[in-house]
Coordinates of C-alpha atoms and ligand atoms in Angstrom, one line a residue:
L7 CA -23.6 -34.7 9.2
K8 CA -23.7 -33.1 12.8
N9 CA -26.7 -30.9 12.5
N10 CA -25.8 -29.5 8.8
S11 CA -22.0 -28.6 10.0
I12 CA -18.7 -29.3 8.7
A13 CA -17.2 -26.6 10.9
S14 CA -15.3 -29.3 13.0
S15 CA -13.7 -30.7 9.8
V16 CA -11.9 -27.3 9.1
D17 CA -8.2 -28.0 9.9
G18 CA -7.0 -24.5 11.1
D19 CA -3.2 -25.9 11.0
R20 CA -3.4 -26.8 7.3
L21 CA -5.1 -23.3 6.6
W22 CA -2.2 -21.4 8.7
Q23 CA 0.4 -23.6 6.6
R24 CA -1.0 -22.7 3.5
H25 CA -1.0 -19.0 4.5
L26 CA 2.8 -19.3 5.1
E27 CA 3.5 -21.5 2.0
M28 CA 1.5 -18.8 -0.2
A29 CA 3.6 -16.2 1.7
T30 CA 6.7 -17.6 0.0
F31 CA 5.7 -16.2 -3.4
G32 CA 6.7 -12.8 -3.7
P33 CA 8.0 -12.3 0.0
S34 CA 8.9 -8.5 0.7
E35 CA 12.2 -7.7 3.1
N36 CA 10.2 -6.9 6.2
G37 CA 7.9 -10.1 6.4
G38 CA 5.2 -9.0 4.1
S39 CA 4.3 -9.8 0.5
T40 CA 4.9 -7.9 -3.0
R41 CA 3.2 -9.9 -5.3
L42 CA 1.6 -7.6 -7.8
A43 CA -1.0 -8.6 -10.2
L44 CA 0.1 -10.9 -13.0
T45 CA 3.8 -11.0 -12.1
K46 CA 5.8 -14.1 -11.9
E47 CA 5.1 -14.3 -8.3
D48 CA 1.5 -14.1 -8.8
I49 CA 1.5 -16.5 -11.4
D50 CA 3.7 -19.0 -9.0
G51 CA 1.2 -18.5 -6.1
R52 CA -1.7 -19.5 -8.4
L53 CA 0.2 -22.4 -10.0
R54 CA 0.7 -23.7 -6.0
L55 CA -3.0 -23.1 -5.6
A56 CA -3.7 -24.9 -8.7
E57 CA -1.1 -28.0 -7.5
W58 CA -3.3 -28.1 -4.2
A59 CA -6.6 -28.1 -6.3
A60 CA -5.2 -31.1 -8.7
K61 CA -4.1 -33.4 -5.5
R62 CA -8.0 -33.0 -4.1
G63 CA -9.3 -33.5 -7.6
F64 CA -10.7 -30.3 -8.0
K65 CA -11.1 -28.7 -11.3
V66 CA -8.9 -25.4 -12.4
F67 CA -10.5 -22.8 -15.0
L68 CA -9.4 -19.6 -16.3
D69 CA -11.4 -16.9 -17.7
G70 CA -10.5 -14.0 -20.4
I71 CA -9.2 -11.5 -17.7
G72 CA -7.3 -14.1 -15.8
N73 CA -9.9 -14.9 -13.0
M74 CA -9.2 -18.5 -11.7
F75 CA -11.7 -20.7 -10.2
V76 CA -11.3 -23.7 -8.6
R77 CA -14.4 -26.2 -8.6
R78 CA -15.7 -29.1 -6.5
E79 CA -18.7 -30.7 -8.5
G80 CA -22.0 -30.8 -7.1
T81 CA -24.7 -33.6 -7.5
N82 CA -26.3 -31.6 -10.0
P83 CA -23.6 -29.7 -12.1
T84 CA -26.2 -27.6 -14.2
L85 CA -27.1 -25.5 -11.2
P86 CA -24.9 -22.3 -11.0
P87 CA -22.2 -22.6 -8.2
V88 CA -22.0 -21.3 -5.1
M89 CA -19.1 -19.0 -5.1
T90 CA -16.4 -17.9 -2.4
G91 CA -12.9 -16.7 -3.1
S92 CA -11.0 -13.4 -2.7
H93 CA -7.6 -12.4 -4.5
L94 CA -4.0 -13.3 -4.4
D95 CA -2.6 -10.1 -5.5
T96 CA -0.9 -7.7 -3.1
Q97 CA -0.3 -4.1 -2.5
P98 CA 3.5 -3.5 -2.8
Q99 CA 5.0 -4.3 0.6
G100 CA 1.7 -5.5 1.7
G101 CA 0.5 -8.3 4.2
R102 CA 0.3 -11.9 4.0
F103 CA -3.4 -12.2 4.8
D104 CA -5.1 -9.4 2.6
G105 CA -7.2 -11.4 0.0
V106 CA -4.9 -14.7 0.8
F107 CA -7.3 -15.7 3.4
G108 CA -10.2 -15.6 1.4
V109 CA -8.9 -17.8 -1.2
L110 CA -7.3 -20.1 1.4
A111 CA -10.6 -20.4 3.6
G112 CA -12.7 -20.9 0.5
F113 CA -10.1 -24.1 -0.3
E114 CA -10.0 -25.2 2.9
V115 CA -13.9 -25.5 2.7
L116 CA -13.5 -27.5 -0.2
E117 CA -11.2 -29.8 1.5
A118 CA -13.3 -30.0 4.5
L119 CA -16.3 -31.0 2.2
E120 CA -13.8 -33.9 0.3
D121 CA -12.6 -35.2 4.0
T122 CA -16.3 -35.6 5.1
R123 CA -17.2 -36.8 1.6
T124 CA -20.0 -34.5 1.9
A125 CA -22.1 -34.0 -1.3
T126 CA -23.7 -30.7 -2.2
Q127 CA -26.2 -30.3 -4.9
H128 CA -24.8 -26.8 -6.2
P129 CA -21.1 -27.0 -7.3
I130 CA -19.1 -25.0 -5.3
E131 CA -16.1 -22.6 -6.9
V132 CA -13.5 -20.7 -5.2
A133 CA -12.5 -17.8 -7.4
V134 CA -9.2 -16.0 -7.5
W135 CA -10.2 -12.5 -8.9
T136 CA -7.3 -11.0 -11.1
N137 CA -5.9 -7.4 -10.0
E138 CA -8.1 -7.0 -7.3
E139 CA -5.4 -4.5 -5.5
G140 CA -5.1 -2.1 -8.4
A141 CA -1.5 -1.5 -7.5
R142 CA 0.0 -2.4 -10.9
F143 CA -3.0 -2.1 -13.2
W144 CA -5.6 0.5 -12.6
P145 CA -8.5 0.3 -11.4
G146 CA -8.6 -2.2 -9.0
C147 CA -11.2 -5.1 -8.7
M148 CA -10.6 -5.5 -12.3
G149 CA -11.4 -9.1 -12.6
S150 CA -14.4 -9.1 -10.6
K151 CA -15.5 -6.1 -12.6
V152 CA -15.1 -7.6 -15.8
F153 CA -16.8 -11.0 -14.5
A154 CA -19.8 -8.8 -13.7
D155 CA -19.9 -6.7 -16.9
P156 CA -18.1 -8.6 -19.8
N157 CA -18.3 -5.3 -21.9
K158 CA -15.4 -4.2 -19.6
L159 CA -13.0 -6.6 -21.0
Q160 CA -11.5 -4.8 -23.8
P161 CA -10.7 -1.4 -22.2
M162 CA -9.4 -3.3 -19.1
H163 CA -7.0 -5.6 -21.3
A164 CA -5.8 -1.9 -22.7
S165 CA -4.9 -1.1 -19.0
K166 CA -0.9 -0.4 -18.6
D167 CA 1.4 -0.4 -15.7
I168 CA 3.9 2.5 -15.2
N169 CA 6.5 0.6 -17.6
G170 CA 3.9 0.6 -20.4
I171 CA 3.3 -3.1 -20.4
S172 CA -0.5 -3.9 -21.0
V173 CA -3.1 -6.1 -18.9
H174 CA -3.4 -8.0 -22.1
S175 CA 0.4 -8.9 -22.8
S176 CA 0.6 -9.9 -19.1
L177 CA -2.6 -12.1 -19.5
A178 CA -0.2 -13.7 -22.3
Q179 CA 2.1 -14.8 -19.7
L180 CA -0.3 -16.2 -17.2
F181 CA -2.1 -18.4 -20.1
L182 CA 1.5 -19.7 -20.9
A183 CA 1.9 -21.0 -17.6
F184 CA -1.7 -22.7 -17.6
P185 CA -1.2 -24.2 -21.3
T186 CA -3.6 -27.1 -20.2
T187 CA -6.0 -25.3 -17.9
P188 CA -9.8 -25.0 -19.7
R189 CA -10.8 -21.3 -20.5
R190 CA -14.1 -19.7 -19.9
A191 CA -15.6 -16.9 -21.1
V192 CA -15.8 -13.9 -18.7
G193 CA -19.4 -13.9 -16.8
F194 CA -21.7 -16.9 -15.8
P195 CA -24.6 -17.5 -13.7
V196 CA -23.6 -17.8 -10.0
A197 CA -26.5 -18.9 -7.3
S198 CA -24.6 -17.0 -4.5
Y199 CA -21.1 -15.3 -3.5
V200 CA -19.6 -15.3 0.3
E201 CA -16.0 -13.8 0.8
A202 CA -14.0 -14.0 3.8
H203 CA -11.5 -11.2 4.8
I204 CA -9.5 -9.7 7.3
E205 CA -11.5 -6.6 8.3
Q206 CA -8.6 -3.9 7.9
G207 CA -9.8 -1.9 10.3
P208 CA -9.8 -1.7 14.1
I209 CA -13.4 -2.3 15.2
L210 CA -13.5 -6.0 15.5
E211 CA -10.4 -6.1 17.7
A212 CA -11.4 -3.3 19.8
E213 CA -15.0 -4.6 20.2
K214 CA -13.3 -8.4 21.1
K215 CA -15.4 -10.0 18.6
I216 CA -14.1 -12.6 16.3
I217 CA -16.7 -12.7 13.5
G218 CA -17.7 -9.0 11.6
I219 CA -20.9 -9.8 9.6
V220 CA -20.6 -7.4 6.9
T221 CA -23.6 -5.1 5.9
G222 CA -21.9 -3.4 3.2
I223 CA -19.0 -1.5 1.3
Q224 CA -18.8 2.2 0.9
G225 CA -18.6 3.8 -2.6
T226 CA -15.7 4.8 -4.7
R227 CA -14.8 7.3 -7.1
R228 CA -11.5 7.1 -8.8
F229 CA -9.6 9.6 -11.0
R230 CA -6.4 10.4 -12.6
V231 CA -5.8 14.0 -13.4
E232 CA -3.2 15.1 -15.8
V233 CA -1.3 18.5 -15.4
E234 CA 0.2 19.8 -18.2
G235 CA 2.5 23.0 -17.8
F236 CA 5.9 24.0 -20.1
Q237 CA 9.2 21.9 -19.3
G238 CA 12.2 24.5 -18.8
H239 CA 15.2 25.4 -17.1
A240 CA 14.9 25.8 -13.2
G241 CA 17.8 28.5 -13.1
T242 CA 16.8 30.9 -16.0
V243 CA 12.7 31.0 -16.0
P244 CA 11.5 33.7 -13.5
A245 CA 8.5 32.8 -11.6
E246 CA 5.9 35.0 -13.9
L247 CA 6.7 33.1 -17.0
R248 CA 6.7 29.5 -15.7
K249 CA 4.0 27.1 -16.1
D250 CA 5.2 24.8 -13.3
A251 CA 3.1 21.3 -13.4
V252 CA 4.3 20.7 -9.9
R253 CA 3.3 23.8 -8.5
A254 CA 0.1 23.5 -9.7
S255 CA -0.5 19.9 -8.8
V256 CA 0.3 20.6 -5.2
N257 CA -1.9 23.6 -5.0
M258 CA -4.5 21.4 -6.7
I259 CA -4.3 18.4 -3.9
A260 CA -4.0 20.7 -1.1
K261 CA -7.5 22.4 -1.9
L262 CA -9.1 19.2 -3.1
Q263 CA -8.2 17.3 0.4
D264 CA -9.6 20.8 2.4
F265 CA -12.5 20.7 0.3
A266 CA -13.3 16.9 0.7
Y267 CA -12.4 16.6 4.6
A268 CA -14.4 19.6 5.0
A269 CA -17.5 18.1 3.6
D270 CA -17.9 15.2 5.9
S271 CA -15.9 13.2 8.5
R272 CA -16.6 10.0 6.9
V273 CA -14.8 11.0 3.7
R274 CA -11.7 9.4 2.6
F275 CA -9.8 11.0 0.1
T276 CA -6.4 9.6 -0.9
V277 CA -4.0 11.0 -3.7
G278 CA -1.6 7.7 -3.5
R279 CA 0.5 8.1 -6.8
I280 CA 2.2 11.2 -8.2
L281 CA 4.3 10.7 -11.5
V282 CA 6.4 13.7 -12.2
E283 CA 7.9 14.2 -15.9
P284 CA 10.7 14.5 -16.7
N285 CA 11.6 14.0 -12.8
A286 CA 14.7 15.8 -13.1
P287 CA 15.9 17.9 -10.2
A288 CA 17.0 21.1 -12.4
V289 CA 14.0 20.8 -14.9
I290 CA 10.7 22.9 -14.1
P291 CA 8.1 19.9 -14.5
G292 CA 6.2 19.7 -17.7
R293 CA 3.5 17.2 -16.8
V294 CA 2.3 15.7 -13.4
T295 CA -0.1 12.7 -13.4
F296 CA -1.7 12.3 -9.9
T297 CA -4.5 9.5 -8.8
I298 CA -7.5 10.4 -6.7
D299 CA -9.1 7.7 -4.7
F300 CA -12.1 9.1 -3.2
R301 CA -14.5 7.0 -1.0
H302 CA -17.8 7.3 1.0
P303 CA -20.8 5.3 2.1
E304 CA -23.5 8.0 0.8
L305 CA -24.1 8.3 -2.9
S306 CA -24.9 12.0 -2.6
V307 CA -21.8 13.0 -1.1
L308 CA -19.9 11.0 -3.8
N309 CA -21.6 12.9 -6.2
E310 CA -21.4 16.2 -4.6
V311 CA -17.8 16.0 -3.8
G312 CA -16.8 14.0 -6.7
D313 CA -18.5 16.6 -9.0
Q314 CA -16.4 19.7 -7.6
I315 CA -12.9 18.0 -8.2
E316 CA -12.9 19.6 -11.9
T317 CA -14.1 23.0 -10.7
I318 CA -11.2 23.2 -8.1
C319 CA -8.5 21.8 -10.4
A320 CA -9.4 25.0 -12.6
Q321 CA -9.1 27.2 -9.6
N322 CA -5.5 26.0 -8.9
A323 CA -4.3 25.6 -12.3
A324 CA -1.5 28.2 -12.0
G325 CA -1.5 28.6 -15.9
C326 CA -1.2 24.9 -16.6
K327 CA -3.7 23.1 -18.5
F328 CA -5.3 19.7 -17.1
K329 CA -7.7 17.2 -17.7
V330 CA -9.8 14.9 -14.9
N331 CA -10.5 11.4 -15.9
E332 CA -12.7 9.5 -14.0
I333 CA -11.3 6.0 -14.3
A334 CA -14.0 3.9 -12.3
R335 CA -16.7 4.3 -9.5
T336 CA -18.6 1.7 -7.6
N337 CA -21.8 2.7 -5.7
P338 CA -22.3 1.7 -2.2
T339 CA -22.9 -1.7 -1.7
D340 CA -25.6 -2.8 0.5
F341 CA -25.5 -6.7 1.4
K342 CA -29.3 -7.4 1.6
G343 CA -30.5 -9.5 4.2
L344 CA -30.0 -13.2 3.2
I345 CA -26.3 -13.6 3.4
P346 CA -25.7 -11.7 6.6
D347 CA -28.4 -13.0 8.4
L348 CA -27.0 -16.9 7.2
I349 CA -23.6 -15.7 8.5
E350 CA -25.5 -14.3 11.7
D351 CA -27.1 -17.6 12.3
V352 CA -24.0 -20.0 11.5
S353 CA -21.7 -17.8 14.0
Q354 CA -24.5 -18.4 16.7
K355 CA -24.7 -21.9 16.0
L356 CA -20.8 -22.3 16.2
Q357 CA -21.1 -19.9 19.4
L358 CA -18.5 -17.5 18.2
S359 CA -18.6 -13.6 19.2
R360 CA -19.6 -11.6 16.3
M361 CA -21.0 -8.1 15.2
R362 CA -22.4 -6.2 12.1
V363 CA -19.9 -4.2 10.4
Y364 CA -19.4 -1.8 7.5
S365 CA -16.5 -2.2 5.2
G366 CA -14.3 1.0 4.7
A367 CA -12.0 -1.3 2.1
G368 CA -13.2 -2.2 -1.5
H369 CA -13.6 -6.0 -2.1
D370 CA -14.4 -8.0 -5.2
A371 CA -17.8 -9.0 -3.6
E372 CA -19.1 -4.9 -4.3
N373 CA -19.2 -6.4 -8.1
L374 CA -20.4 -10.1 -7.2
A375 CA -23.5 -8.2 -5.3
M376 CA -24.5 -6.9 -8.7
L377 CA -24.9 -10.8 -10.0
C378 CA -26.6 -12.6 -6.9
P379 CA -27.1 -12.6 -2.9
A380 CA -24.0 -11.7 -1.7
G381 CA -22.0 -11.1 1.5
M382 CA -18.7 -11.1 3.4
I383 CA -17.3 -12.4 6.8
F384 CA -14.6 -10.4 8.4
V385 CA -12.0 -11.6 11.3
P386 CA -10.1 -9.1 13.2
C387 CA -6.5 -8.3 12.3
E388 CA -3.8 -6.7 14.9
N389 CA -4.6 -2.6 15.1
G390 CA -6.6 -2.9 12.0
I391 CA -3.0 -2.9 10.0
S392 CA -3.4 -3.4 6.5
H393 CA -1.7 -2.4 3.2
N394 CA 1.4 -2.8 5.2
E395 CA 4.0 -5.5 5.9
K396 CA 3.1 -5.5 9.7
E397 CA -0.5 -6.8 8.6
N398 CA -1.0 -9.7 11.3
V399 CA -3.8 -12.2 12.4
E400 CA -4.5 -14.9 14.9
P401 CA -4.4 -18.4 13.3
D402 CA -7.6 -18.9 15.3
H403 CA -9.4 -16.4 14.0
L404 CA -8.7 -17.5 10.6
K405 CA -9.8 -21.0 11.6
A406 CA -13.1 -19.4 13.0
G407 CA -14.0 -17.5 9.9
A408 CA -13.2 -20.3 7.7
R409 CA -15.5 -22.6 9.9
V410 CA -18.0 -19.9 9.6
L411 CA -17.5 -20.1 5.8
A412 CA -17.7 -23.6 5.7
D413 CA -21.3 -24.1 7.2
V414 CA -22.4 -20.8 5.4
I415 CA -21.7 -22.2 2.0
L416 CA -22.9 -25.6 3.2
A417 CA -26.2 -24.3 3.9
L418 CA -26.3 -22.3 0.2
A419 CA -25.0 -25.2 -1.6
K420 CA -27.2 -28.1 -0.1
L421 CA -30.4 -26.4 -0.2
V422 CA -31.9 -25.2 -3.5
E423 CA -35.7 -23.9 -2.5
P424 CA -35.1 -22.3 0.7
L425 CA -32.1 -20.3 -0.9
Y426 CA -34.8 -18.2 -2.4
A427 CA -37.5 -18.6 0.1
K428 CA -38.4 -15.2 1.9
R429 CA -37.1 -15.4 5.2
D430 CA -39.8 -15.2 7.7
Ligands
LIG24 O1 -8.5 -0.6 -2.0 C1 -9.3 -1.4 -1.2 O2 -10.0 -1.0 -0.6 C2 -8.7 -2.9 -1.5 O3 -8.0 -3.4 -0.2 N1 -7.8 -3.0 -2.6
LIG25 MN1 -8.4 -7.4 -0.3
LIG26 MN1 -6.0 -4.6 -0.4

């Protein structure tokens, strides 16, 4: 092995072809992907990955929330695995690279190790986390959340999509598709975790850098607000007698957004879903449910702004009852020195342009960071566009990200003592 590197054995064409093949599962009409968690498309995509894994002699496992693990054995199988991976589920009319790159770059690392017959002490596993996007089932990062805290398995099993189908019954479909795949309990020791992902923002492209060394991920607070009015006839009920759940909701949302954005320019405050019942033009809406996805890099702002949501709803309820339910929250993640420094060292050795960046998007790595040394490698995406069919990347950038990932994982998986040695 030339100076502890297998980067030259990363095959960029093979990696690109696998992205194109994965994009055939749940293609959307404008060249993107709609592969929602635990749908047939998601299951079929995972089956294809399992086929690729079987051809290379890698083992595949599933856990109780449907996380899938592709394992290449280490010379010491009792050591906790060095883990990489991401997600294969997408947003509706999403892109072909969000999540997919992290899974396929991880798989490419296993293939490069296999092609060079490189033995690593630690086993290496590529994780496919269930329902990272939180589009079909809320909240997102569900699989890695449960992996980091198995007590969340039951509540997450009960989460339902807008057609009332539960995670639990959807998982049954997944397990049916993998009848002989060994099952694992949720959560096990992990030595370290490195996730490759497209930046989903404009910085790397603007700064003309290929590798993003991710320093952290902003925190999130997610709420579901239920507004209860009184259903009535659109033509007969006078204004003063109405309890119009839509009128109350739009006032609440407008005031919430004004307040949140006035608090701090880095606030991200999104109402992405509004459900109106009975959703009929000639009926005064009796019920509205809307989601809040609130994010910020500082805990104090997450607390101050998030704690005002209830009060602002009360000030704009227009005679309706309402309930604010906090569904999930993640504190800001700071990827401590070890992994980011290793990513920087490897990028330098591979003579790739690089810079440290902070992640506005959420990732499964935020949950793994609670269990072990963790970090992320970003590559640029065109105009920073993501969660959009137009999401696009340069194949060479995917190859560069996979090359860095390969040598970072090699360093983590070959060396045992220095992994925990203090950096000078
Ligand atoms: O919403 C997110 O940040 C992630 O891309 N699902
Ligand atoms: Mn993602
Ligand atoms: Mn995403």
